[in-house]
Short mmCIF file of C-alpha atoms in Angstrom, two decimals:
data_model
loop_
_atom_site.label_atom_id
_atom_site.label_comp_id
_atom_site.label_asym_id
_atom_site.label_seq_id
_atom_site.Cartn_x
_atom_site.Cartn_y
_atom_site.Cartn_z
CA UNK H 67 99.22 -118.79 -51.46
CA UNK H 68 101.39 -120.03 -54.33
CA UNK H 69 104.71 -120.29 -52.62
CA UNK H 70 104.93 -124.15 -53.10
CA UNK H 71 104.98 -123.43 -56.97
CA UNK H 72 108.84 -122.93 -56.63
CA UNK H 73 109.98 -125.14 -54.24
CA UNK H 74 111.55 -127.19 -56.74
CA UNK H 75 112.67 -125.53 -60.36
CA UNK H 76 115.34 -126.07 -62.01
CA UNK H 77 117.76 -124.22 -64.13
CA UNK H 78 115.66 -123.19 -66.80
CA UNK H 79 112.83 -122.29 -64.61
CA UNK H 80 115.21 -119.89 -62.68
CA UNK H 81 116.97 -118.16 -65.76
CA UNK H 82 113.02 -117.41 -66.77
CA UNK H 83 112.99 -115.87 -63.41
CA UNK H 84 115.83 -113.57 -63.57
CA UNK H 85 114.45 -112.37 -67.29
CA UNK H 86 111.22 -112.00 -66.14
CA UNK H 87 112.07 -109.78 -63.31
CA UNK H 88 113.51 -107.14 -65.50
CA UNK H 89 110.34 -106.93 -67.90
CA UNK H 90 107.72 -104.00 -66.93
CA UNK H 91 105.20 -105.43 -66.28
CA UNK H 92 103.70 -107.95 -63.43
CA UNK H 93 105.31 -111.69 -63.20
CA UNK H 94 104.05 -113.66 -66.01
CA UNK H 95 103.27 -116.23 -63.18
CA UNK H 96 102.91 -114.64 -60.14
CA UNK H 97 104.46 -116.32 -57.18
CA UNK H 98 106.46 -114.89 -54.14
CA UNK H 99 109.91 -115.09 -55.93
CA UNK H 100 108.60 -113.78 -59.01
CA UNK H 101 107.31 -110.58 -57.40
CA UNK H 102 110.20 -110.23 -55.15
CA UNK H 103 112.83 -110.45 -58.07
CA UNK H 104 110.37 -107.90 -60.08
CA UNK H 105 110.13 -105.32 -56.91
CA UNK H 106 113.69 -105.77 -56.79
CA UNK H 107 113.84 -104.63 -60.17
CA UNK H 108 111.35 -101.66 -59.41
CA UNK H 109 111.55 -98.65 -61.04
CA UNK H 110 113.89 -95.48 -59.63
CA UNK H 111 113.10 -93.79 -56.83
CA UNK H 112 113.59 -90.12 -56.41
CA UNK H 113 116.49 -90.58 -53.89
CA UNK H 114 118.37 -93.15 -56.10
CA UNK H 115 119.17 -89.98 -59.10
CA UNK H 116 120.25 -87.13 -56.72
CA UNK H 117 123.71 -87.59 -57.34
CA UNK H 118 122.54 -86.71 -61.34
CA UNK H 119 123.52 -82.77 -61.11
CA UNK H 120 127.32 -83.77 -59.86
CA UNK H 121 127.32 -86.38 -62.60
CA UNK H 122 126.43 -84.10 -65.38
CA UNK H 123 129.11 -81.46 -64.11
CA UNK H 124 131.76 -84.18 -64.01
CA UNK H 125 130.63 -84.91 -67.76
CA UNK H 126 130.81 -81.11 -68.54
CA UNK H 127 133.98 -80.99 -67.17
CA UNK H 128 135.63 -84.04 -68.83
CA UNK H 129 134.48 -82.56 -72.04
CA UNK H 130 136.02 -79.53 -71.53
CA UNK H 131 139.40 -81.02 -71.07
CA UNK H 132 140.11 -84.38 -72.68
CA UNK H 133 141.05 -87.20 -70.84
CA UNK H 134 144.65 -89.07 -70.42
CA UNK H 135 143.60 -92.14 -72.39
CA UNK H 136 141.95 -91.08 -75.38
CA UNK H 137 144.80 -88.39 -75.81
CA UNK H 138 147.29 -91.84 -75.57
CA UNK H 139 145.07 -93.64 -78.01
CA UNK H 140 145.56 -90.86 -80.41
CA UNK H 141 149.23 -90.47 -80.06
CA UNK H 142 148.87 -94.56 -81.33
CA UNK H 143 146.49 -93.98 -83.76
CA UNK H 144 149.03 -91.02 -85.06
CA UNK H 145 151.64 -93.78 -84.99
CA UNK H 146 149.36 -96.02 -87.11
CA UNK H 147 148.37 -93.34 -89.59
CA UNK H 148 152.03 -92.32 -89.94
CA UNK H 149 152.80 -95.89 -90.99
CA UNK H 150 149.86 -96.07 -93.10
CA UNK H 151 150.91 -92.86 -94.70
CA UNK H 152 154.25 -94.28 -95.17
CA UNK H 153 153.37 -97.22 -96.87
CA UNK H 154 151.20 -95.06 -99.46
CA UNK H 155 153.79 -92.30 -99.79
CA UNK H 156 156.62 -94.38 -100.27
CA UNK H 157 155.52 -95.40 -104.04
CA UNK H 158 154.20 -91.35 -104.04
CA UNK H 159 158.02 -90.43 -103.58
CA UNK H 160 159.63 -93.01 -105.46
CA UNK H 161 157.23 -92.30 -108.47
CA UNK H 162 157.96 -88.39 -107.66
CA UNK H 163 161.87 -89.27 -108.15
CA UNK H 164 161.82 -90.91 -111.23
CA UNK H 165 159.90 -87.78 -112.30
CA UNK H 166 162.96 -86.09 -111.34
CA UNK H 167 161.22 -83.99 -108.97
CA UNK H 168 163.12 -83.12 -105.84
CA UNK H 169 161.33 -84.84 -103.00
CA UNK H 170 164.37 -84.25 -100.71
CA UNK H 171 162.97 -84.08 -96.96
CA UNK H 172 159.58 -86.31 -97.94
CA UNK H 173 160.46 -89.71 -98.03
CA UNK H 174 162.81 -89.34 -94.92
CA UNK H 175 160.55 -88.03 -92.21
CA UNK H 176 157.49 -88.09 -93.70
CA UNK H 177 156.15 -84.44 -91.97
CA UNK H 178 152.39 -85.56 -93.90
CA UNK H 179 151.03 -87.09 -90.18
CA UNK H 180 152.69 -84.65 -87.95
CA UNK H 181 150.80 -82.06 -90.33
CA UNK H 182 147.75 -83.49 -89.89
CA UNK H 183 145.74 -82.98 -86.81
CA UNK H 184 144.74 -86.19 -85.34
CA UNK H 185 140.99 -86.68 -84.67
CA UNK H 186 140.77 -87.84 -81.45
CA UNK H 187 138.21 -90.04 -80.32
CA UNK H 188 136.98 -87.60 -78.08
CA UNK H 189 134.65 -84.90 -79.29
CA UNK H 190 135.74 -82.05 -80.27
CA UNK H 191 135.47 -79.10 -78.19
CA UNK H 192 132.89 -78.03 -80.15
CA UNK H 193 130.92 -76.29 -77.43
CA UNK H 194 133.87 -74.37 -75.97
CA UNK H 195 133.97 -71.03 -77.96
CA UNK H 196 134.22 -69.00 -74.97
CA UNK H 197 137.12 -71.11 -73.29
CA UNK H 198 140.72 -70.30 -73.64
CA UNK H 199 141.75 -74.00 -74.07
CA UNK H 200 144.13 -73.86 -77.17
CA UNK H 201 142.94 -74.63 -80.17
CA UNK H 202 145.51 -77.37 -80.11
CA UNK H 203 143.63 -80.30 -78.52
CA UNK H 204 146.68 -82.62 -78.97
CA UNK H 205 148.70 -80.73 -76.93
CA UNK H 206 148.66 -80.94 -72.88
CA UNK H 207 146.47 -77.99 -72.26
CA UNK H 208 148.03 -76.51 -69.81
CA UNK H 209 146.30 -73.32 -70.52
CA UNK H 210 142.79 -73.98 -68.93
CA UNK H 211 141.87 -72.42 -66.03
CA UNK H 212 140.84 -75.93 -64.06
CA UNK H 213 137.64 -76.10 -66.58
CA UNK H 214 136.52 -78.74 -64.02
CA UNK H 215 136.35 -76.35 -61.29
CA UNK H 216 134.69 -73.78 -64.02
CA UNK H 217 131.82 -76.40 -64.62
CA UNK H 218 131.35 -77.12 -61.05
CA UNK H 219 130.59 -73.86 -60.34
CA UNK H 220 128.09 -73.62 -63.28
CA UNK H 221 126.44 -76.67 -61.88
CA UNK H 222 126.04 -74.97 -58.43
CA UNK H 223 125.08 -72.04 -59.60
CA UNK H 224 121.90 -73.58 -61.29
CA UNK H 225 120.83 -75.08 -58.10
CA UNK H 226 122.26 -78.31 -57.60
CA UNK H 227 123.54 -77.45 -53.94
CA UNK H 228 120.19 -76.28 -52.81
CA UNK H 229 117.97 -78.71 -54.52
CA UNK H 230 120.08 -81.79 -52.62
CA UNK H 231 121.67 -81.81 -49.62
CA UNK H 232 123.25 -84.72 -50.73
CA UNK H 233 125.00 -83.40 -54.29
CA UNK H 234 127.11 -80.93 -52.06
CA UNK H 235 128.77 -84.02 -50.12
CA UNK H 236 129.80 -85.77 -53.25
CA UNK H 237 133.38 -85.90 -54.05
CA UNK H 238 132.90 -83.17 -57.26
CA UNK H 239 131.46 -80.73 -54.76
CA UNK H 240 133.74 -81.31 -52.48
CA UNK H 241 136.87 -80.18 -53.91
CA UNK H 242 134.67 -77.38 -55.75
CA UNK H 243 134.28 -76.73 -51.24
CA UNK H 244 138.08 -77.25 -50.86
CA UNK H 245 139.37 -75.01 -53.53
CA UNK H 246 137.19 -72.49 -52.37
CA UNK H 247 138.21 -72.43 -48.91
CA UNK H 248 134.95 -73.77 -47.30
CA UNK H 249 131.19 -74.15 -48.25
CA UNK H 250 130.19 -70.94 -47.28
CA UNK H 251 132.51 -69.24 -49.54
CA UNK H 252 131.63 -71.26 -52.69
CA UNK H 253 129.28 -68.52 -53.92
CA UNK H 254 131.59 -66.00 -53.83
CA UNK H 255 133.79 -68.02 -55.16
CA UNK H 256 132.34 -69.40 -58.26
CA UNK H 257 130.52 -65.82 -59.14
CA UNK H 258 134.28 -65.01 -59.58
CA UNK H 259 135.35 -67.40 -61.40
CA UNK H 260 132.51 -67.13 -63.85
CA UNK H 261 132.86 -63.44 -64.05
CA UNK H 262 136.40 -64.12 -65.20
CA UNK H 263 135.66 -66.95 -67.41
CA UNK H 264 132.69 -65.07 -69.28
CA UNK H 265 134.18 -61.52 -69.00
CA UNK H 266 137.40 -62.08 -70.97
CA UNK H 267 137.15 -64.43 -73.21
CA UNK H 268 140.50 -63.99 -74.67
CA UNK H 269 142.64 -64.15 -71.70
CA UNK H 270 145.14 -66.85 -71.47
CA UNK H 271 146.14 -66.86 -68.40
CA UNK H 272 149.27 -66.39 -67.62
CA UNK H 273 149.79 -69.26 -64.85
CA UNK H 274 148.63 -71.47 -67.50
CA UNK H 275 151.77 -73.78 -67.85
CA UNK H 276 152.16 -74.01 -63.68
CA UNK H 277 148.26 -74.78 -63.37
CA UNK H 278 148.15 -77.43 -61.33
CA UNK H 279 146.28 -80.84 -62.67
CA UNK H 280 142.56 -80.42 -62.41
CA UNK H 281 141.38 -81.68 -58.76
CA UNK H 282 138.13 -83.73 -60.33
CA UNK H 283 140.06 -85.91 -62.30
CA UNK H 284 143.29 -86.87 -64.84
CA UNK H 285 146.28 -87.49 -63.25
CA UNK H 286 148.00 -87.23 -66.43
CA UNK H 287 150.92 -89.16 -64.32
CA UNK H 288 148.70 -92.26 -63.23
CA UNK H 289 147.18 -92.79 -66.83
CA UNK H 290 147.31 -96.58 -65.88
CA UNK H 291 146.01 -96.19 -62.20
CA UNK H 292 142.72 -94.01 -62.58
CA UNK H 293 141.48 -95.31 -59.03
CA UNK H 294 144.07 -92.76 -57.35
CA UNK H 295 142.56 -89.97 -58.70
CA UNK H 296 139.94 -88.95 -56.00
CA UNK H 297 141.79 -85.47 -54.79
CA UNK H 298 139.95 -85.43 -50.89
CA UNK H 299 141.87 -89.42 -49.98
CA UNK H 300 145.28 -88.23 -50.65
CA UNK H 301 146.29 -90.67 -47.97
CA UNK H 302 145.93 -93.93 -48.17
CA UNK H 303 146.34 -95.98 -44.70
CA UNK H 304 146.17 -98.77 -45.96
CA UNK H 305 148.80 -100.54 -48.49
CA UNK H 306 151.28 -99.18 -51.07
CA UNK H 307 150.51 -97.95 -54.15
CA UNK H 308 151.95 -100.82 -55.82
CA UNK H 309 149.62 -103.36 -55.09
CA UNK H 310 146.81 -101.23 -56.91
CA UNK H 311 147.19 -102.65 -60.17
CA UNK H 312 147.33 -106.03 -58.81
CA UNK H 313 143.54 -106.05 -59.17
CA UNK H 314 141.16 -109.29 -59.62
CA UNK H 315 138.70 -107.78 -61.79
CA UNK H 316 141.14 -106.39 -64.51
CA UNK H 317 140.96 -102.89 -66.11
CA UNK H 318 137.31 -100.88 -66.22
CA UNK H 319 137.92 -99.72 -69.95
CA UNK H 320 139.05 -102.86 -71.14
CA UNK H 321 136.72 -105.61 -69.70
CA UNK H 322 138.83 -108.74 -69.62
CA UNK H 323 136.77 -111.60 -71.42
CA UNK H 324 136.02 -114.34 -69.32
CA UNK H 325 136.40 -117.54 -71.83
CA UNK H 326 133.34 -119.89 -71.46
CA UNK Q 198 126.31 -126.89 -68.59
CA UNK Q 199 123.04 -127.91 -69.18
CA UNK Q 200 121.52 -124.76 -69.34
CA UNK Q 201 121.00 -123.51 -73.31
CA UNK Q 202 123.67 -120.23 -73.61
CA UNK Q 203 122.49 -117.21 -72.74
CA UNK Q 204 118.91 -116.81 -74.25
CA UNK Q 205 118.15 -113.16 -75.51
CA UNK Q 206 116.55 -110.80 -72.81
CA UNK Q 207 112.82 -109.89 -72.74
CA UNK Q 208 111.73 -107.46 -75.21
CA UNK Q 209 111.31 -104.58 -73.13
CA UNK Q 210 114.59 -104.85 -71.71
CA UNK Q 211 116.38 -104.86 -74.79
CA UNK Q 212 114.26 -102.16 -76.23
CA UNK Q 213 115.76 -100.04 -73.16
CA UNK Q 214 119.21 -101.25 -74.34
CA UNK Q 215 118.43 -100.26 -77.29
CA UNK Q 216 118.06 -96.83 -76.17
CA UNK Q 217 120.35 -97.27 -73.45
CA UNK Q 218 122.70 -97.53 -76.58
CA UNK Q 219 121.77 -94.61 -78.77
CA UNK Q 220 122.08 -92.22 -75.32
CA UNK Q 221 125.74 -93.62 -74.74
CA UNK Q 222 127.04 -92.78 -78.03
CA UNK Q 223 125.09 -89.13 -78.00
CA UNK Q 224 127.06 -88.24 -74.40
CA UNK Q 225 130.45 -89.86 -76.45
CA UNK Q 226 129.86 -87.16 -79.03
CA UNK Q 227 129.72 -84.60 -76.24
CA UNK Q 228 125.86 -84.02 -75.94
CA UNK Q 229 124.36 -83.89 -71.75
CA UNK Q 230 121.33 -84.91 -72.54
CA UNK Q 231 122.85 -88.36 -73.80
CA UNK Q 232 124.68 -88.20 -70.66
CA UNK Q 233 121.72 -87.68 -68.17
CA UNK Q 234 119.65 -90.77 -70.18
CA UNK Q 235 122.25 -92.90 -69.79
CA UNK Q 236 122.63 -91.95 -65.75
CA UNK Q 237 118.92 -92.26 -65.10
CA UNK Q 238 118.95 -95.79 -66.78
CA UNK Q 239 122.13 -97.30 -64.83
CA UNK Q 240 122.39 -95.26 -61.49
CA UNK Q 241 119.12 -96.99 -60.06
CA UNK Q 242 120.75 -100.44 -60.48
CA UNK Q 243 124.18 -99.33 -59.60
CA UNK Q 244 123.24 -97.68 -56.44
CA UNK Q 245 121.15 -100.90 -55.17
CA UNK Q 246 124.20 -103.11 -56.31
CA UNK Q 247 126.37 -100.68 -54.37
CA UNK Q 248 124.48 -101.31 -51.37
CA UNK Q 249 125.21 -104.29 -50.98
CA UNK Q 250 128.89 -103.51 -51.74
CA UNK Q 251 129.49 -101.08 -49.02
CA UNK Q 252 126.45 -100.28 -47.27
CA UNK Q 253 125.54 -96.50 -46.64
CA UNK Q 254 129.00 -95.77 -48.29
CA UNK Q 255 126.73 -96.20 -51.54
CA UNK Q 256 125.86 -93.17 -52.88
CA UNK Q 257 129.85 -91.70 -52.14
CA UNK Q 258 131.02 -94.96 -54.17
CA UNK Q 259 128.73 -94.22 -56.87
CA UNK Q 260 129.32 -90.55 -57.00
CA UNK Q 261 132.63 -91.30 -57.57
CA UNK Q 262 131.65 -93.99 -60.10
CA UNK Q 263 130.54 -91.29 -62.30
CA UNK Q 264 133.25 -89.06 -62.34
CA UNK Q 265 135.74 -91.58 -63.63
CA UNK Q 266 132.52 -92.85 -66.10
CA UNK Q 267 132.04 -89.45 -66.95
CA UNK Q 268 135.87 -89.00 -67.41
CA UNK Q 269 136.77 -92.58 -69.72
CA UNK Q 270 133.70 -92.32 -71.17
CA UNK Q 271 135.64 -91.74 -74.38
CA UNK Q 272 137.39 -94.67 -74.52
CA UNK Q 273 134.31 -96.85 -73.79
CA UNK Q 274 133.20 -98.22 -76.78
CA UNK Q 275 130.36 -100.67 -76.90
CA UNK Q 276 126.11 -100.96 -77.13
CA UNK Q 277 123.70 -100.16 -73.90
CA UNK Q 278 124.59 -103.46 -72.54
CA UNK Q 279 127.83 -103.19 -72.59
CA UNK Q 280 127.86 -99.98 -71.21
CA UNK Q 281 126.12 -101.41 -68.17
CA UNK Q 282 129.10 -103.88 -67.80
CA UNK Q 283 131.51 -101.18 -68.21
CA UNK Q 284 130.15 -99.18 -65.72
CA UNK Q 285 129.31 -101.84 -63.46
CA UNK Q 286 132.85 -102.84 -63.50
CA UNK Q 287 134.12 -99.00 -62.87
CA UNK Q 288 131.97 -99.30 -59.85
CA UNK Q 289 132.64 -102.36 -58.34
CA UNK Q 290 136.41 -101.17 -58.18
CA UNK Q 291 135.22 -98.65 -56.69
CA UNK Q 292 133.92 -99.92 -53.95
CA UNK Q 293 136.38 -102.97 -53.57
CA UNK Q 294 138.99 -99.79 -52.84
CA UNK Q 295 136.92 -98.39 -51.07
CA UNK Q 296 136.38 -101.67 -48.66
CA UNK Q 297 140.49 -101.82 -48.85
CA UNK Q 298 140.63 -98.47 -47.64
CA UNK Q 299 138.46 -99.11 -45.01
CA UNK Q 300 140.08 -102.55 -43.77
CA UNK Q 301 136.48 -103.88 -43.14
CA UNK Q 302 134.50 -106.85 -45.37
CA UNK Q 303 132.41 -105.97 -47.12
CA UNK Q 304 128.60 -105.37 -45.55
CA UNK Q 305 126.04 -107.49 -46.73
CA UNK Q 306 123.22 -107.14 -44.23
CA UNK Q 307 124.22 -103.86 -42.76
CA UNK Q 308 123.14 -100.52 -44.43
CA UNK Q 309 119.31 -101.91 -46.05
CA UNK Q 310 117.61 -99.99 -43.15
CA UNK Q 311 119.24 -96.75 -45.04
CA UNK Q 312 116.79 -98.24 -48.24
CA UNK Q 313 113.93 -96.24 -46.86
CA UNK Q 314 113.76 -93.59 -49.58
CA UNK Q 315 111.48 -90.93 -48.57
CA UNK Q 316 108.73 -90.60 -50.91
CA UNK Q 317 108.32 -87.26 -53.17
CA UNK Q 318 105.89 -84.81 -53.13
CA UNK Q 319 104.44 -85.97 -56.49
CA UNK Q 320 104.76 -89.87 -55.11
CA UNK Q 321 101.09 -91.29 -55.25
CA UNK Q 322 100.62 -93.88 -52.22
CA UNK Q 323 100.89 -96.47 -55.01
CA UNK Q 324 104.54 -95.40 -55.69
CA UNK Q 325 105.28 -95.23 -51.95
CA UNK Q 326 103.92 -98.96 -51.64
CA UNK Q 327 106.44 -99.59 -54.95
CA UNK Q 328 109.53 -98.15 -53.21
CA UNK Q 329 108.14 -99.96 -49.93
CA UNK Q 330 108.31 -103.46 -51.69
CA UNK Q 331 111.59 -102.67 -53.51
CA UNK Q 332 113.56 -102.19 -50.21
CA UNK Q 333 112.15 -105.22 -48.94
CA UNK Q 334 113.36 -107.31 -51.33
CA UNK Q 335 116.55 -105.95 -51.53
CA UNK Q 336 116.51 -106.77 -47.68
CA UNK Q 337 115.72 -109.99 -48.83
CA UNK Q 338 118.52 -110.30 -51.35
CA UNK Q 339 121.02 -108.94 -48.94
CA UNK Q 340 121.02 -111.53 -46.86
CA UNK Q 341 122.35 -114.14 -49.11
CA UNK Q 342 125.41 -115.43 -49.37
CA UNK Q 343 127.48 -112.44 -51.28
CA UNK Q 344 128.28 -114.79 -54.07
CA UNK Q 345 124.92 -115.49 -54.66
CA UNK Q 346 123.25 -111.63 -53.99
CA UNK Q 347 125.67 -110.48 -56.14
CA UNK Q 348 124.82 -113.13 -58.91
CA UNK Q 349 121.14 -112.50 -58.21
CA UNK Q 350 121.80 -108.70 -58.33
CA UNK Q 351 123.81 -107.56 -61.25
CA UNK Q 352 121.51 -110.00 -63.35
CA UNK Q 353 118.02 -108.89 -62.23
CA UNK Q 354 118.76 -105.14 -60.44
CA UNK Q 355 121.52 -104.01 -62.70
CA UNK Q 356 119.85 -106.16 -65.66
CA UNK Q 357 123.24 -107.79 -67.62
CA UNK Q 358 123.22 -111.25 -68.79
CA UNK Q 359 125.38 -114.02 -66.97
CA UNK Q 360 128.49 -113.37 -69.87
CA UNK Q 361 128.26 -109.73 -68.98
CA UNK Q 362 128.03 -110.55 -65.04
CA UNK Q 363 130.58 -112.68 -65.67
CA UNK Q 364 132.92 -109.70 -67.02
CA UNK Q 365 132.05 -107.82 -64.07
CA UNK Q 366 132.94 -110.18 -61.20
CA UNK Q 367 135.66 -111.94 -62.95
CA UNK Q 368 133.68 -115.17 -63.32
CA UNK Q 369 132.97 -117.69 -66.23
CA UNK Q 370 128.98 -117.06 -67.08
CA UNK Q 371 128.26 -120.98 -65.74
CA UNK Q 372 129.32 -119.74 -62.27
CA UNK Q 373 127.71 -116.48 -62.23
CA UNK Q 374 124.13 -118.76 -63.67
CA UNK Q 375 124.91 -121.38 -60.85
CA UNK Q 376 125.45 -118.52 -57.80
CA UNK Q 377 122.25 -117.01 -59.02
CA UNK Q 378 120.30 -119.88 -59.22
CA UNK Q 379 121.47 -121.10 -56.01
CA UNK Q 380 120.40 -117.92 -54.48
CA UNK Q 381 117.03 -117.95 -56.18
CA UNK Q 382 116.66 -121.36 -54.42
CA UNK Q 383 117.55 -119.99 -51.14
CA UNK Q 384 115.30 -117.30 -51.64
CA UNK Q 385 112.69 -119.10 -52.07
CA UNK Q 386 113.31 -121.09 -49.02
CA UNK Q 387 113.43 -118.50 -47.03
CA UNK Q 388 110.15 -117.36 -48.87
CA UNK Q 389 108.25 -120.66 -47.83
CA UNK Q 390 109.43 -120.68 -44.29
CA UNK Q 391 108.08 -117.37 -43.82
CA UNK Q 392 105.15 -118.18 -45.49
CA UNK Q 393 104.73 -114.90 -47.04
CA UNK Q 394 104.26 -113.02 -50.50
CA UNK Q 395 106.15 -109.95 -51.34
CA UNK Q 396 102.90 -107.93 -51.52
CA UNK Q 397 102.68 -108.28 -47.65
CA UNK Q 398 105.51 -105.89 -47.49
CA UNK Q 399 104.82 -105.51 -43.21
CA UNK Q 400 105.79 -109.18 -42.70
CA UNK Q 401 108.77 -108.90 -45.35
CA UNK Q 402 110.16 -105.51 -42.93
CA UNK Q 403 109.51 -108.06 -40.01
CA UNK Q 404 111.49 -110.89 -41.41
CA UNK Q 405 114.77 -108.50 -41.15
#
């Protein structure tokens, strides 16, 4: 028994503990705590990754409409290469005038950025040729037929729903269950929907504009409140929405840094 | 403080991070596989870290973890570590709402019995006795103070350092190092009293 080998250690002792824990293999020095902290630690278990099939058809369906904030960061990074672009056209245009070379329309509202398409942080829709989102990833895309829904139904097509009982109840699924008017209509549901989607590939549908927003995700009106977002809770008991942003922990994209 | 700032993590662990890393910025660029690496090296923590959060609520929390991850995963930018944080912190607001919802505190003790993960077909007895010991510590952590299991968790289950715990509960690093030491020293009082070692798993399960 080795349990009185920790009854008194101090700081560093216990840091050495907490790394230790997370290394592979056994305790360097195996006592109680060390082991304990290390099975903590253990390795997955099968249970712990059901929930991957939802996950990977939330990620399919973020990338097949880009999110609220990256479309705001480039709208500022537009702003910033405008003003960039300014500053070297200016000289461009002035040197252009004294050339005598009409430059009427240039210097004033410098069209050079707006021309441009703006790389967005996001990845392009590279894998998308078969989608009707416009080619036009800056604007809203109002033309896509709730891609979330579309990749859903592609993830419970390839088996999630009967592999794990426990995908179907997850909050993707259960819109997918919603919009479809119940779970046992899903499969009807989503063979439609894929017919449509792979059978014409050039429709744009004409509902486009009136689509409503996509059920998994991006309230394009609460880009600064993405807690709200989760379509089946569309009451809230408890509190108004005001006091959401008054939150301790501070933003998940930006982690606040927390000064030593 | 008197302990020496955050000393770099064990080998292996940043070797993970390193990969950890490398997956992150593959799902950025759009690719799933990226994506599922990434999942299969955070969920595990997150989910145990969860538990303790809200109880059997876990795997709902975490599921909707992942779609907002999933979703801002553009704007994250950041290495494998910091990716833990990130998501970490995504899920931690998660469940905080989800506790506010609820109008309860948050569970600390309740929802370990749910641990018991049924063991695969391809499990080997060996795994089984793995997942057997892993419940019981969590058990074990569970019933410290919150403070402290959280400390004790997010540094050794979800594997950040104290800054990056820190980040996560809104914390300077020197609290988030004294909480988890303190728990360590609790657990191993309760460790002594009960006279066991974790590889007597039965008379861990009896201690709940």
């Amino acid at each position: 028994m080795s349990t009185h080998r920790h009854r008194r250690f101090d700081r560093r002792t216990a840091e050495q503990l907490l790394r230790d824990a997370q290394s592979p293999g056994r305790p360097a020095a195996p006592d109680a705590l060390g082991e304990l902290l290390h099975a903590a630690a253990g390795p997955a278990r099968e249970g712990e990754l059901a929930g991957e099939q939802a996950a990977v058809a939330a990620f399919r369906a973020a990338r097949l409409a880009p999110a609220p904030l990256p479309r705001r960061r480039t709208m500022i990074k537009t702003t910033l290469a405008g003003m960039m672009a300014a500053k070297i056209l200016a000289p461009v245009a002035a040197a252009a005038a004294v050339g005598g070379i009409t430059v009427a329309g240039v210097t004033g509202t410098l069209p050079l950025p707006e021309d441009t398409p703006a790389n967005p942080p996001a990845q392009q829709p590279t894998t998308t040729p078969r989608s009707v989102i416009p080619t036009q990833d800056n604007a809203a895309t109002p033309a896509a037929p709730n891609p979330s829904l579309t990749g859903l139904c592609q993830a419970y097509t390839s088996g999630v729903a009967t592999a794990e009982g426990k995908a179907m109840d997850s909050p993707a699924f259960q819109v997918l269950i919603a919009k479809a008017g119940g779970e046992d209509k899903v499969t009807g549901y989503c063979a439609h929907r894929l017919a449509d989607r792979s059978g014409a590939p050039q429709s744009v549908p004409s509902t486009g504009p009136t689509t409503p927003p996509h059920p998994t995700g991006r309230p394009s009106e609460l880009p600064g409140v993405p807690d709200e977002d989760r379509p089946d809770r569309s009451t809230h008991p408890t509190g108004p929405p005001t006091s959401k942003p008054a939150h301790p922990i501070g933003s998940p994209t930006a982690m606040p840094p927390a000064g030593p | 403080m008197s302990v020496q700032d955050d000393p770099s993590p064990p080998l292996a662990h940043r070797m993970a991070d390193r990969e950890l890393s490398a997956a992150v910025v593959a799902a950025q660029r759009g690719d799933e596989d990226g994506f599922r690496l990434a999942y299969r090296a955070v969920q595990p923590g997150l989910l145990r870290y969860l538990r303790l959060l809200v109880g059997s609520d876990a795997e709902d929390v975490a599921a909707e973890s992942w779609l907002q991850i999933a979703r801002d995963l553009p704007s994250f930018s950041g290495d494998g570590d910091g990716f833990r944080g990130w998501a970490t912190t995504i899920a931690r607001r998660r469940a905080l709402d989800h506790l506010r919802r609820a109008r309860r505190r948050p569970v600390v003790e309740a929802g370990v019995e749910e641990l018991s993960v049924l063991p695969g077909d391809a499990d080997t007895a060996d795994a089984a006795m793995t997942a057997l010991a892993t419940d019981a510590a969590l058990a074990l952590l569970a019933r410290l103070p919150r403070e402290q299991a959280e400390a004790v968790l997010l540094r050794v289950v979800v594997g950040l350092d104290a800054k990056t715990a820190g980040r996560v509960l809104g914390k300077r690093p020197g609290a988030v190092r004294t909480a988890s030491h303190r728990g360590l020293r609790r657990l191993a009082e309760h460790l002594e009293q009960a006279g066991v070692t974790l590889s007597d798993s039965a008379a861990l399960t009896d201690m709940r």
